[in-house]
PDB file of C-alpha atoms in Angstrom:
ATOM      1  CA  MET C   1      12.920  43.885 -39.585  1.00 67.00           C
ATOM      2  CA  ILE C   2      11.623  47.148 -41.447  1.00 72.00           C
ATOM      3  CA  LEU C   3      12.088  47.151 -45.197  1.00 84.00           C
ATOM      4  CA  LYS C   4      12.666  50.266 -47.109  1.00 87.00           C
ATOM      5  CA  ALA C   5      13.946  50.881 -50.310  1.00 88.00           C
ATOM      6  CA  HIS C   6      14.193  53.689 -53.286  1.00 85.00           C
ATOM      7  CA  ASP C   7      15.227  54.668 -56.870  1.00 81.00           C
ATOM      8  CA  SER C   8      18.753  55.774 -57.636  1.00 82.00           C
ATOM      9  CA  GLU C   9      17.589  59.221 -57.550  1.00 80.00           C
ATOM     10  CA  ASN C  10      15.498  58.991 -54.955  1.00 80.00           C
ATOM     11  CA  ASP C  11      12.059  59.930 -56.692  1.00 81.00           C
ATOM     12  CA  TYR C  12      10.043  57.472 -55.339  1.00 83.00           C
ATOM     13  CA  GLY C  13      10.619  55.694 -51.906  1.00 86.00           C
ATOM     14  CA  PHE C  14       9.009  52.486 -50.514  1.00 86.00           C
ATOM     15  CA  THR C  15       8.308  51.141 -46.709  1.00 89.00           C
ATOM     16  CA  ALA C  16       6.864  47.995 -46.227  1.00 86.00           C
ATOM     17  CA  VAL C  17       4.238  47.482 -43.264  1.00 82.00           C
ATOM     18  CA  GLY C  18       3.498  44.175 -43.175  1.00 80.00           C
ATOM     19  CA  LEU C  19       4.313  40.931 -44.651  1.00 76.00           C
ATOM     20  CA  THR C  20       1.847  38.005 -45.601  1.00 77.00           C
ATOM     21  CA  THR C  21       2.235  34.269 -46.927  1.00 76.00           C
ATOM     22  CA  ASP C  22       0.401  34.093 -49.924  1.00 72.00           C
ATOM     23  CA  LYS C  23      -2.340  31.350 -49.822  1.00 76.00           C
ATOM     24  CA  GLY C  24      -2.761  30.671 -53.440  1.00 76.00           C
ATOM     25  CA  SER C  25      -2.096  33.366 -56.631  1.00 78.00           C
ATOM     26  CA  THR C  26      -5.724  35.697 -57.561  1.00 79.00           C
ATOM     27  CA  PRO C  27      -6.212  36.079 -61.564  1.00 79.00           C
ATOM     28  CA  ILE C  28      -6.582  40.013 -62.342  1.00 78.00           C
ATOM     29  CA  TYR C  29      -8.952  39.939 -64.829  1.00 80.00           C
ATOM     30  CA  TYR C  30      -9.076  43.190 -67.570  1.00 75.00           C
ATOM     31  CA  LYS C  31     -13.048  43.701 -67.231  1.00 79.00           C
ATOM     32  CA  GLY C  32     -13.046  46.435 -70.532  1.00 76.00           C
ATOM     33  CA  LYS C  33     -14.915  46.077 -73.405  1.00 79.00           C
ATOM     34  CA  THR C  34     -11.934  46.219 -76.150  1.00 82.00           C
ATOM     35  CA  PHE C  35      -8.415  46.675 -75.910  1.00 79.00           C
ATOM     36  CA  GLU C  36      -5.374  47.516 -78.173  1.00 82.00           C
ATOM     37  CA  PRO C  37      -2.034  45.234 -78.245  1.00 88.00           C
ATOM     38  CA  ILE C  38       1.160  46.992 -78.074  1.00 91.00           C
ATOM     39  CA  ASP C  39       4.656  46.411 -78.118  1.00 92.00           C
ATOM     40  CA  ARG C  40       7.540  47.833 -75.436  1.00 89.00           C
ATOM     41  CA  LYS C  41       8.734  50.155 -77.585  1.00 91.00           C
ATOM     42  CA  SER C  42       5.594  51.501 -79.253  1.00 92.00           C
ATOM     43  CA  LEU C  43       4.665  51.866 -74.986  1.00 88.00           C
ATOM     44  CA  THR C  44       7.657  53.249 -74.132  1.00 85.00           C
ATOM     45  CA  SER C  45       7.395  55.974 -77.087  1.00 87.00           C
ATOM     46  CA  ILE C  46       3.551  57.094 -76.067  1.00 87.00           C
ATOM     47  CA  TYR C  47       5.102  58.030 -72.500  1.00 84.00           C
ATOM     48  CA  LYS C  48       7.813  59.765 -73.896  1.00 85.00           C
ATOM     49  CA  LYS C  49       6.091  62.525 -75.998  1.00 85.00           C
ATOM     50  CA  TYR C  50       2.832  62.635 -73.158  1.00 85.00           C
ATOM     51  CA  TYR C  51       5.970  63.751 -70.864  1.00 83.00           C
ATOM     52  CA  ALA C  52       7.033  66.032 -73.081  1.00 84.00           C
ATOM     53  CA  ASP C  53       4.435  67.500 -73.835  1.00 84.00           C
ATOM     54  CA  PRO C  54       1.166  66.659 -71.892  1.00 82.00           C
ATOM     55  CA  ILE C  55      -1.641  68.660 -72.667  1.00 80.00           C
ATOM     56  CA  GLY C  56      -0.456  68.964 -76.506  1.00 81.00           C
ATOM     57  CA  TYR C  57      -0.780  65.109 -76.717  1.00 83.00           C
ATOM     58  CA  LEU C  58      -4.346  65.160 -74.750  1.00 80.00           C
ATOM     59  CA  LEU C  59      -5.465  68.195 -77.597  1.00 81.00           C
ATOM     60  CA  GLN C  60      -3.959  66.111 -80.456  1.00 82.00           C
ATOM     61  CA  ASP C  61      -7.238  63.505 -80.662  1.00 76.00           C
ATOM     62  CA  ALA C  62     -10.255  66.117 -82.251  1.00 71.00           C
ATOM     63  CA  LYS C  63     -12.320  64.579 -80.205  1.00 72.00           C
ATOM     64  CA  TYR C  64     -10.655  65.302 -76.883  1.00 68.00           C
ATOM     65  CA  ALA C  65      -9.917  68.739 -78.121  1.00 68.00           C
ATOM     66  CA  ALA C  66     -13.255  69.565 -78.446  1.00 71.00           C
ATOM     67  CA  ILE C  67     -14.789  68.650 -75.060  1.00 76.00           C
ATOM     68  CA  VAL C  68     -11.447  69.830 -72.813  1.00 74.00           C
ATOM     69  CA  LYS C  69      -9.967  73.418 -72.238  1.00 77.00           C
ATOM     70  CA  ILE C  70      -7.306  73.699 -70.164  1.00 78.00           C
ATOM     71  CA  LYS C  71      -6.685  76.784 -68.857  1.00 81.00           C
ATOM     72  CA  ASP C  72      -4.280  78.888 -66.884  1.00 80.00           C
ATOM     73  CA  GLU C  73      -3.875  81.005 -63.422  1.00 81.00           C
ATOM     74  CA  LYS C  74      -5.486  83.608 -65.944  1.00 86.00           C
ATOM     75  CA  GLY C  75      -8.124  81.669 -67.771  1.00 84.00           C
ATOM     76  CA  ASN C  76      -6.003  81.932 -70.682  1.00 85.00           C
ATOM     77  CA  ILE C  77      -6.185  78.577 -73.324  1.00 81.00           C
ATOM     78  CA  LEU C  78      -3.443  76.194 -73.407  1.00 81.00           C
ATOM     79  CA  LYS C  79      -2.390  74.335 -76.162  1.00 80.00           C
ATOM     80  CA  HIS C  80       0.871  72.868 -74.478  1.00 80.00           C
ATOM     81  CA  SER C  81       3.161  72.438 -71.299  1.00 79.00           C
ATOM     82  CA  LYS C  82       5.144  74.739 -70.534  1.00 73.00           C
ATOM     83  CA  ARG C  83       7.632  72.491 -68.983  1.00 71.00           C
ATOM     84  CA  ALA C  84       8.176  69.085 -69.574  1.00 69.00           C
ATOM     85  CA  GLU C  85       8.061  66.392 -67.014  1.00 69.00           C
ATOM     86  CA  PRO C  86      10.593  64.293 -66.837  1.00 68.00           C
ATOM     87  CA  TYR C  87      10.162  60.547 -68.223  1.00 71.00           C
ATOM     88  CA  ASN C  88       9.435  58.346 -65.380  1.00 65.00           C
ATOM     89  CA  PRO C  89      12.595  57.124 -63.899  1.00 60.00           C
ATOM     90  CA  ILE C  90      10.691  53.784 -62.757  1.00 64.00           C
ATOM     91  CA  GLU C  91      10.432  52.766 -66.630  1.00 51.00           C
ATOM     92  CA  ARG C  92      13.510  54.130 -68.183  1.00 48.00           C
TER      93      ARG C  92
END
């Protein structure tokens, strides 16, 4: 048996190459020092802003704008993305 799956727009495709039997669950631990709680609506809003203008989104924070310089193929510094990427269809 081969299991293949894809989303409705064929942006993502997956093929299962093997199956295993679960021998118990192993928890996933977050090892970071801090975290910021966020609700799903706010996270989706952040995703949409990022996909609309990744460069502008990254450079809106002054601490990153001071150290991150994004340039085009001619060496000109870019402040905004020229073309928006579509919002991730899996997260809709």
